[in-house]
mmCIF file of C-alpha atoms in Angstrom:
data_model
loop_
_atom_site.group_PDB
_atom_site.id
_atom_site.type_symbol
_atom_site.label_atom_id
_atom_site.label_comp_id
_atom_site.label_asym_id
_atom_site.label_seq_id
_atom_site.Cartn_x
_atom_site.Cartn_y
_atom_site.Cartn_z
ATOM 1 C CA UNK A 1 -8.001 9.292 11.950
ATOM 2 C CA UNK A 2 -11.637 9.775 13.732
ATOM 3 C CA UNK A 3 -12.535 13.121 12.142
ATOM 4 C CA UNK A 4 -14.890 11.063 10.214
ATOM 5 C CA UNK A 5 -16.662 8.885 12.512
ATOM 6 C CA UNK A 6 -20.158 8.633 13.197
ATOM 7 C CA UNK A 7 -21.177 10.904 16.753
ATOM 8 C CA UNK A 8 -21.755 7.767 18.434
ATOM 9 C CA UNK A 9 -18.319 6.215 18.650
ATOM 10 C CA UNK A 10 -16.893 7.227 21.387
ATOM 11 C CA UNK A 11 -13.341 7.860 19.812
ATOM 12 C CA UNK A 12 -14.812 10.393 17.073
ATOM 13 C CA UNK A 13 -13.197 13.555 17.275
ATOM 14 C CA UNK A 14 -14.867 16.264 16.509
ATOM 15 C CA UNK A 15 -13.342 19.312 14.013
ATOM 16 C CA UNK A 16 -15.866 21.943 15.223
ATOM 17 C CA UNK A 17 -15.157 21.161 18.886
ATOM 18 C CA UNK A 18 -10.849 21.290 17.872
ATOM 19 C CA UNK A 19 -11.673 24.538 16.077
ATOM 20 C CA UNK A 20 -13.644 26.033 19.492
ATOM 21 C CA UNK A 21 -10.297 24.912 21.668
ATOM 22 C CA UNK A 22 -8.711 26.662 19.404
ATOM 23 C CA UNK A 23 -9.922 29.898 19.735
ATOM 24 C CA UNK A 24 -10.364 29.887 22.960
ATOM 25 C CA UNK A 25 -6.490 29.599 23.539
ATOM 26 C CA UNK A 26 -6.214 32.876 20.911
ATOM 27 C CA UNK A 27 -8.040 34.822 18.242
ATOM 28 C CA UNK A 28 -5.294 34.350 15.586
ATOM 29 C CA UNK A 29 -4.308 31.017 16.362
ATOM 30 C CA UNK A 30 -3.112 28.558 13.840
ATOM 31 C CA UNK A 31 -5.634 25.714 13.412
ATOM 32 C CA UNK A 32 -6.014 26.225 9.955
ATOM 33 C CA UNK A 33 -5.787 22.512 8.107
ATOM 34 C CA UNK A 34 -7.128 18.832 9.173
ATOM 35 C CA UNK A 35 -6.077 15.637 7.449
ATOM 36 C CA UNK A 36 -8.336 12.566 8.261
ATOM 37 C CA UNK A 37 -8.658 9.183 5.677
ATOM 38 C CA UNK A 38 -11.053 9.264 3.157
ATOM 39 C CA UNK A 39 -11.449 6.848 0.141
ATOM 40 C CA UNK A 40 -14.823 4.653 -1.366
ATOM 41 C CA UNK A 41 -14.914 2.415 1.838
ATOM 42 C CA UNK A 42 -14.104 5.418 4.224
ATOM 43 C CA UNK A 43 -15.926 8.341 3.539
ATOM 44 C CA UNK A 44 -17.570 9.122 6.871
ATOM 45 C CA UNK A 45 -15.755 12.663 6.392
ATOM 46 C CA UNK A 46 -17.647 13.236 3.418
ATOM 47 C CA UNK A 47 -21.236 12.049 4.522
ATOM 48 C CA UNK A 48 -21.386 11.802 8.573
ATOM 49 C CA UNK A 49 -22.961 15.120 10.045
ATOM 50 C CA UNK A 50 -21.083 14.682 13.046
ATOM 51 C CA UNK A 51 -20.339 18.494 13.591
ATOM 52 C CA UNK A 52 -23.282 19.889 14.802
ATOM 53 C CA UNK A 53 -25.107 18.566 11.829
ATOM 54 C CA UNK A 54 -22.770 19.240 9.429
ATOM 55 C CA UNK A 55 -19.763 16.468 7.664
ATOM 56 C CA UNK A 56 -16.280 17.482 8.047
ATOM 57 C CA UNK A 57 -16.109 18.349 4.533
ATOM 58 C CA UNK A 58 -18.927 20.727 5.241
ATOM 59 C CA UNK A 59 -18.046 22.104 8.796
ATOM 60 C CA UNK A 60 -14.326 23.272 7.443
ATOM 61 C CA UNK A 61 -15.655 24.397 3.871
ATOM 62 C CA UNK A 62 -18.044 26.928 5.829
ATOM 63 C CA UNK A 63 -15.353 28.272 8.426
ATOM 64 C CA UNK A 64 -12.335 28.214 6.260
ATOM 65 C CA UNK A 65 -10.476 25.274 6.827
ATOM 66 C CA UNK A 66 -8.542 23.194 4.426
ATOM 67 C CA UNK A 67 -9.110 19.684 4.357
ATOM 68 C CA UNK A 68 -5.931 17.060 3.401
ATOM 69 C CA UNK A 69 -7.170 13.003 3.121
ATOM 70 C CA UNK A 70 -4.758 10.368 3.182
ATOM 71 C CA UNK A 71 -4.795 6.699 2.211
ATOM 72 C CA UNK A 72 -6.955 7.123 -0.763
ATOM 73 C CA UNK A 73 -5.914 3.631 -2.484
ATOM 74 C CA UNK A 74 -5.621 1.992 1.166
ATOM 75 C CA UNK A 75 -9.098 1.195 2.505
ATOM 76 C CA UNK A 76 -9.530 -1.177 5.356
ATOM 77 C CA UNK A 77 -12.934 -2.968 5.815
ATOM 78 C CA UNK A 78 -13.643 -6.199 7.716
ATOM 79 C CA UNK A 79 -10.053 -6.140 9.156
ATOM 80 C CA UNK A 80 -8.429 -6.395 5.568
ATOM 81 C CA UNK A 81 -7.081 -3.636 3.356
ATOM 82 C CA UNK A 82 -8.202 -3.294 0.048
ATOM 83 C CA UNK A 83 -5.833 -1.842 -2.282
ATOM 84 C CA UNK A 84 -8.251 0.318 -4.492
ATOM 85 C CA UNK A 85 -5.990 -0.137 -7.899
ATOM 86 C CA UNK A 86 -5.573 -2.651 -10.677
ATOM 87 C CA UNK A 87 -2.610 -5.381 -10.930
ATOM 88 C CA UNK A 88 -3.148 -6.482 -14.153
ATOM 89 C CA UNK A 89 -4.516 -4.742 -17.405
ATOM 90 C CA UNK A 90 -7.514 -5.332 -18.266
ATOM 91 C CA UNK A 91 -8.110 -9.010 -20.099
ATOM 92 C CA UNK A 92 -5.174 -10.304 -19.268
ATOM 93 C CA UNK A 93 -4.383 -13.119 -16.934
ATOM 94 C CA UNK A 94 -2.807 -12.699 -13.556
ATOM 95 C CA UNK A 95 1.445 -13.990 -13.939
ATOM 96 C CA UNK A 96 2.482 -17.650 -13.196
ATOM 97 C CA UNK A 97 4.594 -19.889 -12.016
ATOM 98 C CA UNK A 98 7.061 -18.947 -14.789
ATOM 99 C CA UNK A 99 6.749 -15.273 -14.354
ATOM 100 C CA UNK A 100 7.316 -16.097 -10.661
ATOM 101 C CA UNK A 101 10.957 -17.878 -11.777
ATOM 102 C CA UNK A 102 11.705 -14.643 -14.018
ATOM 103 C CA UNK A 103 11.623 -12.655 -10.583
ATOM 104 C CA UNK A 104 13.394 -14.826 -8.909
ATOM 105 C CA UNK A 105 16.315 -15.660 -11.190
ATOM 106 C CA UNK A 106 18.767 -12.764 -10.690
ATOM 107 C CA UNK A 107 19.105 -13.640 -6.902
ATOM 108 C CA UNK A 108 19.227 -17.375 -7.598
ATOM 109 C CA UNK A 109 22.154 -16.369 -9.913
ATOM 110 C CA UNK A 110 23.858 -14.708 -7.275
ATOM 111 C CA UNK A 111 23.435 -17.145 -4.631
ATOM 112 C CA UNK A 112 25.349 -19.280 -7.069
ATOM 113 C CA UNK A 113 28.636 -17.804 -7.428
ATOM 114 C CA UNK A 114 28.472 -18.609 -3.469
ATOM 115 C CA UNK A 115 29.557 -21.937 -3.416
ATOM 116 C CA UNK A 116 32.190 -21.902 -5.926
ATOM 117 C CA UNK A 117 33.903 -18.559 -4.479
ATOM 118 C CA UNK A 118 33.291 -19.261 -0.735
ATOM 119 C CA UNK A 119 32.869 -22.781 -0.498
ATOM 120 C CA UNK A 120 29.153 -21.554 1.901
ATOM 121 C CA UNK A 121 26.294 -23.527 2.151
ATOM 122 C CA UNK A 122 23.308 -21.274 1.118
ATOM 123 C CA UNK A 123 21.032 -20.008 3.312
ATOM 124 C CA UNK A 124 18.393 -22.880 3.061
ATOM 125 C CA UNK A 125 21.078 -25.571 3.388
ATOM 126 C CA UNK A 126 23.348 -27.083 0.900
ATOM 127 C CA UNK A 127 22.968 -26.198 -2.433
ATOM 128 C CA UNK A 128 19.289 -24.391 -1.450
ATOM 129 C CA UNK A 129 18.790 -21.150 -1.560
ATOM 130 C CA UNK A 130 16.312 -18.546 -0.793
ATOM 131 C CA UNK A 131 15.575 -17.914 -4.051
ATOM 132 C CA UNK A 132 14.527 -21.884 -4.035
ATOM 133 C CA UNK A 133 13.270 -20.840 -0.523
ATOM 134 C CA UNK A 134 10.931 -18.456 -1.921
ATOM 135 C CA UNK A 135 9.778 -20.339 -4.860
ATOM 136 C CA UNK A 136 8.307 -23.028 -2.565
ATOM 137 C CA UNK A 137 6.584 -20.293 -0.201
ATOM 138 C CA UNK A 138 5.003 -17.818 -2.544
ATOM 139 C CA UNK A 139 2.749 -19.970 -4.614
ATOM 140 C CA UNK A 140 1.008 -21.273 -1.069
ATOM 141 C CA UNK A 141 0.101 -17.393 -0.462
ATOM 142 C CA UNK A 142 -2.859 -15.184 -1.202
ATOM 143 C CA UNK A 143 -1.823 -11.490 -0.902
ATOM 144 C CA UNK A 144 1.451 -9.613 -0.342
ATOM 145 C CA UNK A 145 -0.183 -9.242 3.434
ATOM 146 C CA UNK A 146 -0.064 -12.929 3.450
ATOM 147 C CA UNK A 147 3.491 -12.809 2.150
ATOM 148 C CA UNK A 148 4.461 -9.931 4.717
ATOM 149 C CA UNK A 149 3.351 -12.783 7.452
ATOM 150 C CA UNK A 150 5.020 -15.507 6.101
ATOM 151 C CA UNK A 151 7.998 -13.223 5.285
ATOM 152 C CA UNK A 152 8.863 -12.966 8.570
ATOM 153 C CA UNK A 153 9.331 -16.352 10.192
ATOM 154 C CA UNK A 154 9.883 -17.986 7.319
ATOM 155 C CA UNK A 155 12.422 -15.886 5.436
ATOM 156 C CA UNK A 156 13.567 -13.337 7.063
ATOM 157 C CA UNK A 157 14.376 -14.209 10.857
ATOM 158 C CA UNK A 158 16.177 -17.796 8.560
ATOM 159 C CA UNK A 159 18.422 -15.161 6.391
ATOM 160 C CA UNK A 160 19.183 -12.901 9.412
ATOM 161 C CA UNK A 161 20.559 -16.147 11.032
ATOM 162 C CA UNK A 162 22.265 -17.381 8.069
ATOM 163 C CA UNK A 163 24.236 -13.819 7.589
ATOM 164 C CA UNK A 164 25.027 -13.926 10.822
ATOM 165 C CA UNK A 165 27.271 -16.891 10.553
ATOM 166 C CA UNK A 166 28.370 -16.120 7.811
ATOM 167 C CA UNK A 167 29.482 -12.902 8.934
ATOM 168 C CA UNK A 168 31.226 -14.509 12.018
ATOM 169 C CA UNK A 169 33.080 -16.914 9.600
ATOM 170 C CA UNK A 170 33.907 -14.844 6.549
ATOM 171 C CA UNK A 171 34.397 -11.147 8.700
ATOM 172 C CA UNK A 172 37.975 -10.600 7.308
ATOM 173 C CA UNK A 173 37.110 -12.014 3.567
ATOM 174 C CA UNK A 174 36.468 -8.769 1.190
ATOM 175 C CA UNK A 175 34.935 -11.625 -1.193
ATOM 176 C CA UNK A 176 32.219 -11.856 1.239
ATOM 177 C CA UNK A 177 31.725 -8.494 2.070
ATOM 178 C CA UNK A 178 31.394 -7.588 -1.499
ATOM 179 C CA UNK A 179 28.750 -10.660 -2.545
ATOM 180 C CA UNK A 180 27.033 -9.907 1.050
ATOM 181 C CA UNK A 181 26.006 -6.415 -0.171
ATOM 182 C CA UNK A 182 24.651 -7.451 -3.363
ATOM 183 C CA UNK A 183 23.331 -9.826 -2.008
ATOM 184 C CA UNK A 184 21.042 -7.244 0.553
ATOM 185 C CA UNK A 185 20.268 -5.548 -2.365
ATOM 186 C CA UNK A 186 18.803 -8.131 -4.732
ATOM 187 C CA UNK A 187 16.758 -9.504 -1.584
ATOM 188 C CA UNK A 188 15.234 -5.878 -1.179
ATOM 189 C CA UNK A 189 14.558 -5.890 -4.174
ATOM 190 C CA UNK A 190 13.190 -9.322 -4.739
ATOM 191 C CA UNK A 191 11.425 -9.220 -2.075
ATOM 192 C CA UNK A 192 9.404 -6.219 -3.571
ATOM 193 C CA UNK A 193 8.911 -7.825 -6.618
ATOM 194 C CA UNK A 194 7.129 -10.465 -5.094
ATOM 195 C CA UNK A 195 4.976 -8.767 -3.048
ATOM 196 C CA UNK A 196 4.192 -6.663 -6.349
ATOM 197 C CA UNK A 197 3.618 -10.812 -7.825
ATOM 198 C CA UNK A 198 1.065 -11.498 -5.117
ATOM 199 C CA UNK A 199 -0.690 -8.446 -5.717
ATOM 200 C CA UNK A 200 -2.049 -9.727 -9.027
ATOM 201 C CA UNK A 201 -4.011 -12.005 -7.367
ATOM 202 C CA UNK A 202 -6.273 -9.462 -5.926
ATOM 203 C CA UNK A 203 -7.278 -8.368 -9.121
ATOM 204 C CA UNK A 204 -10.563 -10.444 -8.886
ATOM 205 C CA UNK A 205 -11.635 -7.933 -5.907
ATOM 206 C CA UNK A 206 -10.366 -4.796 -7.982
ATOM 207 C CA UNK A 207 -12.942 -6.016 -10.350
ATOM 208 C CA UNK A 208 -15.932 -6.363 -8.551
ATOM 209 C CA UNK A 209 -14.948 -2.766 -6.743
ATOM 210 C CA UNK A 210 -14.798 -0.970 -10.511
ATOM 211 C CA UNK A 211 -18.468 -3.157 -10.788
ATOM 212 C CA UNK A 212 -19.804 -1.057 -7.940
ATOM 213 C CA UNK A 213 -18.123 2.230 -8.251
ATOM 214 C CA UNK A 214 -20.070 1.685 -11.788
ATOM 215 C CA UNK A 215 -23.500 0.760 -9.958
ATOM 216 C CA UNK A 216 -23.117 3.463 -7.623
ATOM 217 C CA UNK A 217 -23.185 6.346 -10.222
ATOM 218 C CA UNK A 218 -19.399 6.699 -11.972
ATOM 219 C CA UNK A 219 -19.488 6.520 -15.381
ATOM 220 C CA UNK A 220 -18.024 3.891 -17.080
ATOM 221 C CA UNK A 221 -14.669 4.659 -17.967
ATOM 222 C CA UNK A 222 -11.296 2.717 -19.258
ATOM 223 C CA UNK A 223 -9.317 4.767 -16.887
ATOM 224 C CA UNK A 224 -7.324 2.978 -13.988
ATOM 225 C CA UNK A 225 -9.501 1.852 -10.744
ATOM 226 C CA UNK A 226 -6.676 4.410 -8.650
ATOM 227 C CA UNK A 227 -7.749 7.192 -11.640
ATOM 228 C CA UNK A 228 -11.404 6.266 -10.682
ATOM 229 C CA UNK A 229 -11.171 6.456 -6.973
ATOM 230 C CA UNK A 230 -9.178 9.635 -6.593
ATOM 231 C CA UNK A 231 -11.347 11.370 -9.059
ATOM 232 C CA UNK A 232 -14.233 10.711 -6.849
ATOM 233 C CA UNK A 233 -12.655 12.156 -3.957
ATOM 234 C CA UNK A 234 -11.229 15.206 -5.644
ATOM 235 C CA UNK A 235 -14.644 16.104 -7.275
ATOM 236 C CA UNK A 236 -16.126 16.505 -3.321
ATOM 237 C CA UNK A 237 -16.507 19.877 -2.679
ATOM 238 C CA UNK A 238 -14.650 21.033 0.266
ATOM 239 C CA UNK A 239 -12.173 18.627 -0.463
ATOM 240 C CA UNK A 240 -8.734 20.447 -0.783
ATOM 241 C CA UNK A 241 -5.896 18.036 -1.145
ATOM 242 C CA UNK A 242 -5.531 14.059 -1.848
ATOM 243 C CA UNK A 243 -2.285 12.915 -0.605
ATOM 244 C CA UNK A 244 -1.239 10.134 -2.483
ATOM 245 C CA UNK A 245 1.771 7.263 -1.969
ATOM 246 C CA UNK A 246 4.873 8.273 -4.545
ATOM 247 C CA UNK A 247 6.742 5.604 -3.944
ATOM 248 C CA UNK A 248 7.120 4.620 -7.507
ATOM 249 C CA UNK A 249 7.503 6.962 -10.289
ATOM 250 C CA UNK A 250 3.861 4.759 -12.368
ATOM 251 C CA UNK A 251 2.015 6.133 -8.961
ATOM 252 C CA UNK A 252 3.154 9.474 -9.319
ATOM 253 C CA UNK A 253 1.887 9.117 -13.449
ATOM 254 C CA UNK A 254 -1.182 7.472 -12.412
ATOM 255 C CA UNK A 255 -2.139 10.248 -9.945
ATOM 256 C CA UNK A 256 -1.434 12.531 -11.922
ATOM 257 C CA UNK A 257 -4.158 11.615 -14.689
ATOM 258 C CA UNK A 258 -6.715 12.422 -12.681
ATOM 259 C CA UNK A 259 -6.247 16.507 -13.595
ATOM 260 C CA UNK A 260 -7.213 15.224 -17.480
ATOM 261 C CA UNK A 261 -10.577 13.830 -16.055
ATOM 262 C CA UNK A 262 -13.961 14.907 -15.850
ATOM 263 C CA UNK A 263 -15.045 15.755 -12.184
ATOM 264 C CA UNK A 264 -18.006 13.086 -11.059
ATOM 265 C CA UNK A 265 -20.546 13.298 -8.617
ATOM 266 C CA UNK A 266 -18.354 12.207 -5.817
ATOM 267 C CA UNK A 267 -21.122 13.006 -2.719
ATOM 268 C CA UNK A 268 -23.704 10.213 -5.069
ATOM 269 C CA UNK A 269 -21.110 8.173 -5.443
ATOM 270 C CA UNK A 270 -20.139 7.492 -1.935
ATOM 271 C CA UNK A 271 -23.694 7.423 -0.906
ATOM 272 C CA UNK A 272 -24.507 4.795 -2.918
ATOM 273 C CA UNK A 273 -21.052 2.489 -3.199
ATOM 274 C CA UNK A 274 -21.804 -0.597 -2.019
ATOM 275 C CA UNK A 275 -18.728 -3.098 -2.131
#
């Protein structure tokens, strides 16, 4: 993670000093790859000459060593991460309240075959559940790191109690069992959903970051902000691999796009990006 910090941070490590240890231990040793973070906000290993003058890309391109960046999309700056991708397409309006609901429905649905079946109280008491739980919580939050805060305290450490008696209770009922693993699964997958919800509202900065990767030299396009990004890095010479997240089969798509695109300036680009 410090391959691409300036000389005078003290936790910058340097490639062309890794590459000396590593001949000095052997002549055909196996230092052959380095993998640091690189993306618009981080791209000291593209422009710091902290290698005896020369960046990281530089250093490895002249003695033969590959060069794999991670977090591409993830950028942290001023002790926030900025997703580098858009949540909404373009012109239209981030969801609602109702599109909130929508989410939340199947698991509401499912919490309500409890009381009938089980005679349980939900897990927010009585006849509330979490999905009622949730709907309360998510419209007070900013950002699915907001809701990853929240989630915690709030929701999670709650439910795990909750189970818990319910468990001790209902052990020998297969009825419970059976509605307690569906139950897991809607949750994990709720729970995604909403964090995916939250997202949306970030849009606003997505914008202004497409404004400046625009000022700073790309040309205007009507690709994706990820498309944008990642073709910046992959146009820097020396640059040999950008690992991306695959999480989800529209990331894997997304990426993907960038081999139909025309290569930018990426070295200009960087220099200039001002968020």
């Amino acid at each position: 993670n410090n391959f691409g910090l300036p000389p005078s941070n003290r936790t910058m490590t340097s490639v062309a000093r890794c590459l000396e240890e590593a001949r000095a231990v052997r002549d055909d040793h196996h230092f052959r790859v380095v993998q640091l973070p690189m993306n618009l906000y981080e791209s000291g290993g593209a422009l710091v000459a902290n290698n005896g003058g020369r960046s990281v890309l530089e250093f490895c391109r002249e003695e033969g060593l590959g060069v794999l960046v991670n977090r591409p999309l993830n950028a942290f700056s001023g002790r926030r991460m900025i997703r580098l991708a858009d949540f909404v397409k373009p012109g239209e309006k981030p969801p609602g309240r109702e599109a909130l609901r929508e989410i939340l429905a199947p698991l509401g649905a499912h919490e309500a075959r409890l009381g009938p079946e089980l005679g349980v109280e939900l897990a927010g008491g009585g006849d509330k559940g979490l999905a009622a739980l949730v709907e309360e919580i998510v419209p007070r939050l900013e950002s699915p790191a907001h809701w990853e805060q929240a989630a915690g305290p709030y929701v999670i450490r709650p439910l795990q109690t909750w189970l818990r008696r319910c468990q001790e209770k209902l052990a020998h009922d297969m009825r419970w069992q059976a509605w307690q693993l569906d139950f897991i699964q809607l949750c994990n997958t709720t729970f995604e959903r909403v964090s995916r919800f939250l997202a949306t509202r970030e849009q606003a900065l997505s914008d202004r970051v497409r404004k400046a990767l625009q000022a700073a030299g790309h040309p205007e396009s009507r690709e994706t902000l990820s498309r944008m990004a990642l073709n910046v890095l992959a146009s820097l010479p020396g640059l040999d691999c950008v690992l991306c997240g695959m999480r989800r089969t529209e990331y894997v798509a997304d990426a993907m796009g960038v081999a139909e695109m025309t290569p930018v300036e990426g070295l200009g680009i960087l220099s200039n990006f001002q968020p």
